[in-house]
Coordinates of C-alpha atoms and ligand atoms in Angstrom, one line a residue:
M1155 CA -11.7 5.1 -5.6
N1156 CA -14.2 2.3 -4.5
F1157 CA -13.7 -1.1 -5.3
T1158 CA -16.2 -3.4 -5.7
L1159 CA -16.7 -7.2 -6.7
S1160 CA -19.4 -7.6 -9.2
T1161 CA -21.0 -11.0 -10.5
E1162 CA -22.7 -9.1 -13.6
A1163 CA -21.4 -10.5 -16.9
P1164 CA -18.5 -8.3 -17.7
Q1165 CA -20.2 -7.2 -21.0
Q1166 CA -23.3 -6.0 -19.5
I1167 CA -21.4 -3.8 -16.8
K1168 CA -21.9 0.1 -17.2
S1169 CA -18.4 1.4 -17.0
D1170 CA -16.2 3.7 -19.2
C1171 CA -13.9 1.0 -19.9
L1172 CA -13.9 -2.7 -19.7
I1173 CA -10.3 -4.3 -19.3
I1174 CA -10.0 -7.6 -20.5
P1175 CA -6.8 -9.7 -19.9
L1176 CA -6.5 -12.2 -22.8
F1177 CA -3.9 -15.1 -22.8
K1178 CA -2.2 -15.6 -25.8
D1179 CA -3.2 -19.1 -26.7
A1180 CA -7.1 -18.5 -26.0
K1181 CA -9.4 -19.8 -28.4
P1182 CA -13.3 -19.0 -28.0
K1183 CA -14.6 -20.4 -24.9
D1184 CA -11.0 -20.8 -23.6
P1185 CA -10.3 -19.3 -19.8
A1186 CA -9.7 -15.7 -20.8
A1187 CA -12.7 -14.4 -19.3
K1188 CA -16.1 -16.2 -19.4
L1189 CA -17.1 -14.0 -22.3
P1190 CA -20.2 -14.9 -24.4
A1191 CA -19.3 -16.3 -27.8
K1192 CA -20.0 -13.4 -29.7
V1193 CA -17.6 -11.0 -27.8
A1194 CA -14.9 -14.1 -27.6
K1195 CA -15.2 -14.1 -31.2
I1196 CA -14.7 -10.8 -31.7
L1197 CA -11.4 -11.1 -29.9
T1198 CA -10.1 -14.3 -31.4
D1199 CA -10.6 -12.6 -34.9
S1200 CA -9.0 -9.6 -33.8
V1201 CA -5.9 -11.5 -32.7
Q1202 CA -5.9 -13.5 -36.0
L1203 CA -6.1 -10.5 -38.0
G1204 CA -3.1 -9.0 -36.0
N1205 CA -5.3 -6.4 -34.5
I1206 CA -4.6 -7.5 -31.0
N1207 CA -1.1 -8.5 -29.7
N1208 CA -1.3 -10.6 -26.5
D1209 CA 2.1 -10.6 -25.4
C1210 CA 2.5 -10.1 -21.8
G1211 CA 1.8 -6.4 -21.0
Q1212 CA 0.7 -5.3 -24.5
I1213 CA -2.4 -2.9 -24.6
N1214 CA -5.0 -2.8 -27.2
W1215 CA -8.0 -0.9 -27.6
L1216 CA -11.3 -1.8 -29.3
F1217 CA -14.1 0.7 -29.7
D1218 CA -17.7 0.6 -30.0
I1219 CA -18.1 -3.4 -29.7
K1220 CA -22.2 -3.4 -30.0
E1221 CA -22.1 -6.7 -27.6
C1222 CA -20.7 -4.9 -24.6
T1223 CA -22.2 -1.8 -22.8
A1224 CA -18.9 -0.2 -22.3
P1225 CA -17.9 1.8 -25.1
R1226 CA -14.3 0.6 -25.2
L1227 CA -12.3 -2.5 -24.2
L1228 CA -8.7 -2.2 -23.1
V1229 CA -7.4 -5.7 -23.8
V1230 CA -4.4 -6.6 -22.1
G1231 CA -2.0 -9.3 -23.3
L1232 CA -0.8 -12.1 -20.7
G1233 CA 1.4 -14.2 -23.1
P1234 CA 0.6 -18.0 -23.5
L1235 CA -1.0 -19.8 -20.5
A1236 CA 1.8 -22.4 -20.4
E1237 CA 4.3 -19.7 -19.3
F1238 CA 2.1 -17.8 -17.0
T1239 CA 3.7 -16.7 -13.7
A1240 CA 2.3 -14.5 -10.9
E1241 CA 4.8 -11.9 -11.9
K1242 CA 3.6 -11.7 -15.4
A1243 CA -0.1 -11.3 -14.0
V1244 CA 1.6 -8.0 -12.1
T1245 CA 3.4 -6.7 -15.4
A1246 CA -0.1 -7.1 -17.3
L1247 CA -2.1 -5.3 -14.6
Q1248 CA 0.2 -2.7 -14.0
A1249 CA 0.3 -1.9 -17.8
A1250 CA -3.3 -1.8 -18.0
V1251 CA -3.8 0.3 -15.3
S1252 CA -0.9 2.8 -16.4
A1253 CA -2.7 3.0 -19.9
L1254 CA -5.9 3.6 -18.3
L1255 CA -4.8 6.2 -16.1
Q1256 CA -3.7 8.3 -19.2
K1257 CA -7.3 8.7 -19.8
Q1258 CA -9.8 10.5 -17.7
Y1259 CA -12.2 7.8 -17.0
S1260 CA -14.2 7.8 -14.0
S1261 CA -15.2 3.9 -13.9
V1262 CA -13.8 1.0 -14.8
A1263 CA -14.7 -2.9 -15.0
L1264 CA -12.1 -5.6 -15.0
A1265 CA -13.1 -9.0 -16.4
L1266 CA -11.4 -11.4 -13.6
D1267 CA -13.8 -14.2 -14.1
G1268 CA -12.5 -17.3 -15.8
L1269 CA -8.9 -16.1 -15.3
A1270 CA -8.0 -18.3 -12.5
C1271 CA -5.2 -20.7 -13.4
K1272 CA -2.3 -22.7 -11.8
A1273 CA 0.0 -19.9 -11.5
V1274 CA -2.4 -17.3 -10.3
D1275 CA -5.8 -18.4 -8.6
E1276 CA -8.7 -16.1 -8.4
A1277 CA -8.1 -14.7 -5.0
Q1278 CA -4.4 -13.6 -6.4
W1279 CA -6.0 -11.9 -9.3
I1280 CA -8.1 -10.0 -7.0
Q1281 CA -5.3 -9.1 -4.8
R1282 CA -2.8 -8.3 -7.5
A1283 CA -5.2 -6.2 -9.5
A1284 CA -6.3 -4.2 -6.4
L1285 CA -2.7 -3.6 -5.6
A1286 CA -1.8 -2.5 -9.1
F1287 CA -4.5 0.1 -9.2
K1288 CA -3.5 1.5 -5.6
E1289 CA 0.3 1.4 -6.2
K1290 CA -0.2 3.2 -9.9
T1291 CA -2.2 5.8 -8.5
Y1292 CA -0.1 6.4 -5.4
Q1293 CA 1.2 10.0 -5.5
F1294 CA 3.1 12.2 -3.0
N1295 CA 2.2 15.9 -3.8
T1296 CA 2.3 17.2 -0.3
F1297 CA 4.9 19.6 -1.5
K1298 CA 3.7 20.5 -4.9
T1299 CA 1.4 23.7 -5.4
K1300 CA 0.7 23.1 -9.3
T1301 CA -0.8 19.4 -9.8
A1302 CA -4.5 20.1 -9.5
A1303 CA -4.7 18.8 -13.3
K1304 CA -3.3 15.6 -12.6
K1305 CA -5.3 14.2 -10.1
P1306 CA -6.7 10.7 -10.8
T1307 CA -10.2 10.8 -12.0
L1308 CA -11.1 6.9 -11.4
K1309 CA -13.9 6.7 -8.8
S1310 CA -15.3 3.2 -9.2
I1311 CA -13.7 0.0 -10.1
S1312 CA -15.5 -3.2 -10.3
F1313 CA -13.8 -6.5 -10.6
C1314 CA -16.0 -9.4 -12.3
V1315 CA -15.7 -12.4 -10.2
D1316 CA -17.2 -16.0 -10.4
K1317 CA -20.5 -16.1 -8.0
A1318 CA -18.9 -19.0 -6.1
G1319 CA -15.8 -16.5 -5.1
V1320 CA -17.5 -13.5 -4.0
K1321 CA -17.4 -14.1 -0.1
S1322 CA -13.6 -15.2 -0.1
G1323 CA -13.0 -12.5 -3.0
Q1324 CA -14.0 -9.8 -0.4
K1325 CA -11.8 -11.0 2.2
T1326 CA -9.0 -10.9 -0.3
L1327 CA -9.8 -7.5 -1.6
D1328 CA -10.2 -6.2 2.0
Y1329 CA -6.8 -7.6 2.6
A1330 CA -5.3 -6.1 -0.6
L1331 CA -6.9 -2.7 0.2
A1332 CA -5.5 -2.6 3.9
L1333 CA -2.1 -3.5 2.7
A1334 CA -2.1 -0.8 0.1
E1335 CA -3.2 1.8 2.7
G1336 CA -0.4 0.3 4.9
M1337 CA 1.9 1.1 1.9
S1338 CA 0.7 4.7 1.4
L1339 CA 1.6 5.4 4.9
V1340 CA 5.0 3.9 4.7
K1341 CA 6.0 5.8 1.4
D1342 CA 4.3 8.9 2.8
L1343 CA 6.6 8.9 5.7
G1344 CA 9.7 7.8 3.7
N1345 CA 9.1 10.7 1.0
T1346 CA 8.6 13.2 3.5
P1347 CA 12.0 15.3 3.6
A1348 CA 13.7 15.3 7.0
N1349 CA 12.9 18.8 7.8
H1350 CA 9.4 17.9 7.8
C1351 CA 9.8 14.4 9.1
T1352 CA 11.8 14.2 12.4
P1353 CA 11.4 11.7 15.3
S1354 CA 8.6 13.9 16.7
T1355 CA 6.9 13.4 13.3
I1356 CA 7.1 9.5 13.5
A1357 CA 6.0 9.9 17.4
Q1358 CA 3.1 11.6 16.2
T1359 CA 1.9 9.5 13.6
A1360 CA 2.2 6.6 16.1
Q1361 CA -0.1 8.2 18.7
A1362 CA -2.5 9.3 16.0
M1363 CA -2.7 5.3 15.4
G1364 CA -3.4 4.8 19.1
K1365 CA -6.0 7.2 19.0
K1366 CA -7.7 5.7 15.6
Y1367 CA -7.8 2.0 16.7
A1368 CA -9.0 0.9 20.1
K1369 CA -6.3 -2.1 20.2
V1370 CA -3.6 0.0 19.8
T1371 CA -1.5 2.0 22.5
T1372 CA 1.5 4.1 21.5
T1373 CA 4.4 5.2 24.0
V1374 CA 7.0 7.5 23.6
L1375 CA 10.0 7.2 25.4
S1376 CA 11.8 10.6 25.5
V1377 CA 15.5 11.3 26.2
A1378 CA 15.1 11.9 29.9
E1379 CA 13.4 8.4 29.9
M1380 CA 16.0 6.9 28.1
K1381 CA 18.8 8.2 30.2
K1382 CA 17.1 6.5 33.0
L1383 CA 17.1 3.2 31.3
G1384 CA 20.5 3.5 30.1
M1385 CA 19.6 3.5 26.3
N1386 CA 22.9 5.1 25.5
A1387 CA 23.5 3.9 22.0
I1388 CA 20.3 5.3 20.8
L1389 CA 21.1 8.6 22.8
A1390 CA 24.4 8.8 21.5
V1391 CA 23.3 8.9 17.7
G1392 CA 20.9 11.5 18.4
Q1393 CA 23.0 13.8 20.5
G1394 CA 24.4 15.7 17.5
S1395 CA 21.0 16.9 16.4
R1396 CA 18.6 19.6 17.3
H1397 CA 15.9 17.1 17.0
E1398 CA 15.8 14.7 20.0
P1399 CA 16.0 11.1 19.4
K1400 CA 12.9 9.1 20.5
L1401 CA 11.8 5.4 21.2
V1402 CA 8.3 5.0 19.7
I1403 CA 6.6 2.0 21.1
V1404 CA 3.2 1.0 19.4
E1405 CA 1.4 -1.9 20.8
Y1406 CA -1.5 -3.8 19.0
K1407 CA -3.3 -6.4 21.1
G1408 CA -5.7 -8.1 18.5
G1409 CA -4.8 -11.7 20.3
K1410 CA -5.5 -13.2 23.7
K1411 CA -3.9 -11.7 26.5
S1412 CA -1.6 -14.4 27.5
Q1413 CA -0.5 -14.7 23.8
A1414 CA 3.1 -13.7 23.3
P1415 CA 3.6 -10.7 21.0
I1416 CA 5.7 -10.5 17.9
A1417 CA 8.3 -7.7 18.0
L1418 CA 9.0 -5.4 15.2
V1419 CA 11.8 -3.0 15.4
G1420 CA 12.5 -0.5 12.9
K1421 CA 15.4 1.8 12.3
G1422 CA 14.1 5.2 12.3
I1423 CA 17.2 7.6 11.3
T1424 CA 15.1 10.5 9.8
F1425 CA 18.4 11.8 8.4
D1426 CA 21.5 10.1 7.9
T1427 CA 24.3 12.6 7.5
G1428 CA 26.9 10.1 8.6
G1429 CA 27.5 12.3 11.3
I1430 CA 31.4 13.5 11.9
S1431 CA 32.3 10.5 9.7
I1432 CA 30.3 12.6 7.3
K1433 CA 29.1 11.0 3.9
P1434 CA 30.0 12.3 0.6
P1435 CA 27.4 14.5 -0.8
G1436 CA 26.5 12.3 -3.8
A1437 CA 22.9 11.2 -3.4
M1438 CA 22.7 12.3 0.1
D1439 CA 19.3 13.4 -0.3
E1440 CA 18.3 9.8 -0.2
M1441 CA 19.2 9.4 3.4
K1442 CA 15.8 11.0 4.4
Y1443 CA 14.9 7.4 3.5
D1444 CA 17.0 5.9 6.6
M1445 CA 13.8 5.8 8.6
C1446 CA 11.9 3.4 6.3
G1447 CA 12.3 0.4 8.6
A1448 CA 10.4 2.4 11.4
A1449 CA 7.8 3.3 8.7
T1450 CA 7.6 -0.4 7.9
V1451 CA 6.9 -1.3 11.5
L1452 CA 4.2 1.2 11.8
G1453 CA 2.5 0.5 8.8
A1454 CA 2.6 -3.3 10.0
I1455 CA 0.4 -2.1 13.1
Q1456 CA -1.9 -0.2 10.8
V1457 CA -2.7 -3.1 8.7
A1458 CA -2.9 -5.6 11.4
A1459 CA -5.3 -3.0 13.4
S1460 CA -7.5 -2.4 10.2
L1461 CA -7.6 -6.2 9.6
N1462 CA -8.4 -7.0 13.1
L1463 CA -5.8 -9.7 13.0
P1464 CA -5.8 -12.2 15.8
I1465 CA -2.5 -11.7 17.1
N1466 CA -0.3 -9.5 19.3
L1467 CA 2.2 -7.1 18.2
V1468 CA 4.8 -4.5 19.7
A1469 CA 6.6 -2.3 17.2
L1470 CA 9.6 -0.2 18.2
A1471 CA 10.7 2.5 16.0
A1472 CA 14.3 3.4 17.2
C1473 CA 14.1 7.3 16.0
A1474 CA 17.1 9.9 15.8
E1475 CA 18.8 12.1 13.4
N1476 CA 22.5 11.5 12.8
M1477 CA 24.0 14.9 12.6
P1478 CA 27.4 16.2 13.0
G1479 CA 26.3 18.8 15.7
G1480 CA 28.4 20.4 18.3
N1481 CA 27.5 17.8 20.9
A1482 CA 27.7 14.8 18.2
I1483 CA 29.6 11.8 19.2
K1484 CA 33.1 11.3 17.7
P1485 CA 35.1 8.3 16.2
G1486 CA 36.7 6.6 19.2
D1487 CA 34.0 7.4 21.9
I1488 CA 32.7 4.8 24.1
I1489 CA 29.3 4.1 25.1
T1490 CA 27.4 1.6 27.3
T1491 CA 24.5 0.2 25.6
L1492 CA 21.2 -0.9 27.3
S1493 CA 22.5 -4.5 27.4
G1494 CA 25.5 -3.3 29.4
Q1495 CA 27.8 -4.2 26.6
T1496 CA 30.2 -1.1 25.8
V1497 CA 30.7 -0.2 22.3
E1498 CA 33.6 1.9 20.9
I1499 CA 32.1 4.0 17.8
L1500 CA 34.9 3.7 15.3
N1501 CA 32.7 5.4 12.6
T1502 CA 29.8 7.6 13.3
D1503 CA 28.1 6.5 10.0
A1504 CA 27.4 3.1 11.4
E1505 CA 24.7 4.3 13.4
G1506 CA 21.7 2.1 12.7
R1507 CA 23.2 -1.0 14.5
L1508 CA 23.5 1.5 17.4
V1509 CA 19.9 2.6 17.7
L1510 CA 18.8 -0.9 16.9
C1511 CA 20.8 -2.5 19.5
D1512 CA 19.1 -0.8 22.2
A1513 CA 15.7 -1.1 20.8
L1514 CA 16.4 -4.9 20.5
T1515 CA 17.6 -5.2 24.0
Y1516 CA 14.4 -3.3 25.1
C1517 CA 11.9 -5.4 23.3
A1518 CA 13.1 -8.7 25.4
R1519 CA 11.0 -7.3 27.9
Y1520 CA 7.9 -8.0 26.1
K1521 CA 8.9 -11.8 26.0
P1522 CA 8.1 -12.0 22.3
E1523 CA 7.7 -15.1 20.3
V1524 CA 9.9 -13.7 17.4
I1525 CA 11.7 -10.5 16.9
L1526 CA 11.8 -9.0 13.4
D1527 CA 14.1 -6.0 12.7
F1528 CA 13.9 -3.8 9.5
A1529 CA 16.6 -1.4 8.6
T1530 CA 18.3 0.5 5.6
L1531 CA 21.4 -0.5 7.3
T1532 CA 24.3 -1.1 4.9
G1533 CA 25.4 0.1 1.4
A1534 CA 27.2 -3.4 1.3
M1535 CA 23.8 -5.0 1.1
V1536 CA 23.0 -3.1 -2.1
V1537 CA 26.2 -4.3 -3.4
A1538 CA 25.5 -8.2 -2.6
L1539 CA 22.1 -8.4 -3.6
G1540 CA 21.2 -5.2 -5.7
T1541 CA 17.7 -3.4 -5.5
H1542 CA 15.2 -5.9 -6.4
T1543 CA 15.8 -8.3 -3.2
S1544 CA 16.1 -7.5 0.4
G1545 CA 18.3 -9.5 2.5
F1546 CA 17.5 -11.3 5.8
F1547 CA 19.5 -12.9 8.4
T1548 CA 18.0 -15.4 11.0
N1549 CA 19.3 -17.5 13.9
D1550 CA 16.3 -19.7 13.4
E1551 CA 15.5 -22.3 10.7
N1552 CA 11.8 -22.5 10.8
L1553 CA 11.5 -18.8 10.8
A1554 CA 14.0 -18.6 7.7
T1555 CA 11.5 -21.2 5.9
A1556 CA 8.4 -19.2 6.8
L1557 CA 9.9 -15.8 5.8
S1558 CA 11.1 -17.2 2.5
N1559 CA 7.7 -18.5 1.9
A1560 CA 6.1 -15.2 2.8
A1561 CA 8.4 -13.5 0.2
K1562 CA 7.4 -15.9 -2.6
N1563 CA 3.8 -15.6 -1.8
S1564 CA 3.9 -11.8 -1.8
L1565 CA 6.3 -11.4 -4.8
D1566 CA 8.1 -9.2 -2.3
S1567 CA 11.6 -10.7 -3.0
A1568 CA 14.0 -11.5 -0.2
W1569 CA 17.0 -14.0 0.1
R1570 CA 18.5 -15.3 3.2
M1571 CA 22.0 -14.2 3.8
P1572 CA 24.5 -16.1 6.5
L1573 CA 25.0 -15.2 10.0
I1574 CA 28.8 -16.1 10.2
A1575 CA 30.1 -16.5 13.8
N1576 CA 33.8 -15.5 12.9
F1577 CA 32.6 -12.3 11.6
K1578 CA 32.5 -11.2 15.5
D1579 CA 36.3 -11.4 15.7
D1580 CA 36.4 -8.3 13.4
L1581 CA 34.2 -6.2 15.7
K1582 CA 36.9 -6.4 18.5
S1583 CA 38.0 -3.3 20.1
N1584 CA 41.2 -2.5 22.0
F1585 CA 39.1 -0.6 24.6
A1586 CA 35.3 -1.7 24.7
D1587 CA 33.4 -4.8 24.5
L1588 CA 32.5 -4.5 20.8
A1589 CA 33.8 -2.0 17.8
N1590 CA 30.7 -0.4 15.6
I1591 CA 32.5 -1.7 12.7
A1592 CA 35.3 -4.1 11.2
P1593 CA 38.6 -2.8 10.1
H1594 CA 37.7 -3.6 6.5
R1595 CA 34.7 -3.5 4.2
W1596 CA 34.3 -6.8 3.2
G1597 CA 30.8 -8.5 4.0
G1598 CA 29.8 -5.4 5.4
A1599 CA 25.9 -6.5 5.6
I1600 CA 26.9 -9.6 7.5
E1601 CA 29.2 -7.8 9.9
A1602 CA 26.2 -5.4 10.8
A1603 CA 24.1 -8.4 11.1
V1604 CA 26.6 -10.0 13.5
F1605 CA 26.9 -6.8 15.4
L1606 CA 23.1 -6.9 16.1
A1607 CA 23.0 -10.5 17.0
Q1608 CA 25.1 -9.6 20.1
F1609 CA 21.9 -8.2 21.3
T1610 CA 19.3 -10.9 20.4
E1611 CA 20.8 -13.7 22.2
G1612 CA 18.3 -16.2 23.3
Q1613 CA 15.6 -15.0 20.9
R1614 CA 14.0 -16.2 17.8
W1615 CA 15.3 -13.1 15.6
A1616 CA 15.4 -12.2 12.0
H1617 CA 16.7 -8.9 10.7
F1618 CA 16.1 -7.7 7.1
D1619 CA 18.2 -5.3 5.8
I1620 CA 16.3 -3.2 3.1
A1621 CA 19.0 -0.7 2.1
G1622 CA 18.4 -1.8 -1.6
T1623 CA 14.8 -2.1 -1.6
A1624 CA 13.0 0.4 0.4
W1625 CA 13.2 3.3 -2.4
T1626 CA 13.9 3.3 -5.8
M1627 CA 16.6 5.9 -7.1
G1628 CA 16.7 7.9 -10.2
A1629 CA 13.8 9.4 -12.2
N1630 CA 11.3 7.3 -10.2
K1631 CA 12.8 8.0 -7.1
G1632 CA 10.4 7.4 -4.3
A1633 CA 9.7 4.9 -1.3
T1634 CA 8.5 1.3 -2.0
A1635 CA 7.0 0.4 1.3
R1636 CA 9.0 -2.8 0.8
P1637 CA 8.9 -5.4 2.6
L1638 CA 5.5 -4.6 4.2
P1639 CA 3.9 -7.0 1.7
L1640 CA 6.2 -9.6 2.9
L1641 CA 5.8 -8.9 6.5
M1642 CA 2.0 -8.9 6.2
E1643 CA 1.8 -12.1 4.3
Y1644 CA 4.2 -13.9 7.3
L1645 CA 1.9 -12.2 10.1
C1646 CA -1.4 -13.7 8.3
Q1647 CA 0.4 -16.9 8.1
Y1648 CA 1.0 -16.6 11.6
A1649 CA -2.5 -15.4 12.7
Y1650 CA -4.3 -18.1 10.8
G1651 CA -2.3 -20.8 11.9
K1652 CA -0.6 -21.6 8.5
R1653 CA 3.0 -21.5 10.3
Ligands
BES77 N1 21.8 4.3 6.3 C1 23.3 3.8 5.6 C2 23.2 2.5 4.8 C3 22.6 3.1 3.3 C4 23.7 3.6 2.5 C5 21.7 2.5 2.8 C6 23.4 3.6 1.4 C7 21.3 2.6 1.4 C8 22.4 3.4 0.8 C9 24.3 3.3 7.0 O1 23.8 3.9 8.2 C10 25.5 3.6 6.8 O2 26.0 4.6 6.7 N2 26.2 2.2 6.6 C11 27.5 2.3 6.4 C12 28.3 1.5 7.4 C13 29.7 1.5 7.3 C14 30.3 2.8 7.8 C15 30.3 0.3 8.1 C16 27.7 2.0 4.9 O3 27.1 1.1 4.5 O4 28.6 2.5 4.4
MN78 MN1 25.0 5.9 8.3
ZN79 ZN1 21.8 5.1 8.1

């Protein structure tokens, strides 16, 4: 799919289909696409006759309009301008793209010129439209042998924009496409089943990025190296599996040498059986997604490198497979973490916090400006916030504001959760410095975050629990690549000084 910005008049563009988003209260000459009077009149007449429904997301087809070069128009309703929001723009664009993909067109034009309004400026229209096309055409067919007929046919997509906005529009388009590519990588890694996605696979993906981008360097710590360092928590989680654990470190140097990096830490459990504290069988296949935090941090490196962002990043993917093998950790086992703190493992299914704690300790040696970790950490997070909103915890008020703003601007919903110091009392162990679980289930997402907080003291740190948002369940099961949009929005704001 090739995306271009065009300053040609939409009605003159040669394409199989012209998409016209239309506000409900559009009068002739009103915003809804700066179309010539004749075309605008056809639209308003059709609305009046009841032939066009322009409620938000409604699809209407018009054929053989002689004023337009395209043989058909797809008019998508936006609802009333006064009630319009960025979310509604996404709804409408996704509906239009879905309807379009039912057909086998190869070229399409989208009339964006004139749609800019208070809720959605031209840059956001471009970004949202590009993401809608990319997201709706994402497919994961690696393991299907009979899908040739369903391949998307769309080859060229033009967005009709204002002349004045072409230069900044192109930047926005480049950003959206880089983000979409990053999201595809995260989704592919997430959707790949655990027999094809092991810690080594994640390491290889990271190494390939090191080869592709001059500013990216990948280092993979093996079991022997982690033993030497004393990373016994991540080693403990991996020891029940035939696939060795790995700490995958990817550095991106796009900023000044002297500039402190942002550290991104991801939970990379390529499959979480629960270990000896084995999980019940229901939906256990979804535990292949337990590495989505690791995929997210690799995705961020790819997007940053392809956009050449002027910042330094270090991503650490803490990868292991949590299996109940003969050498697996058992409830009651005590390990010494890299931080020196000992942990009594009372439940082997609370493994995410174990792989993360060593990675969080390790990343301090990069003297990061900020540490952000991403983990499908607790079922309790899903109970607390559901599946639309990620939870984040942070010990820094400014960081909290920046992350909330990034969530809002990227439409990648996230809500701040509290780090409550008292919760530490529930992590007491009779035999070690800390237990890896509390003796009860209440506030489980907070409990896990407070456990991690024991390994980030003195750091500006935020922890994202993405257990509810990293993938969708049911008929449309699949990785979402969230919260990569939020993370990239934060990193861009950080890079370009709007902190
Ligand atoms: N990977 C799971 C969390 C999870 C569960 C994410 C379901 C998404 C859906 C994590 O390793 C885990 O098993 N957490 C336990 C912690 C408990 C043992 C304290 C949980 O949430 O049940
Ligand atoms: Mn688990
Ligand atoms: Zn897990």
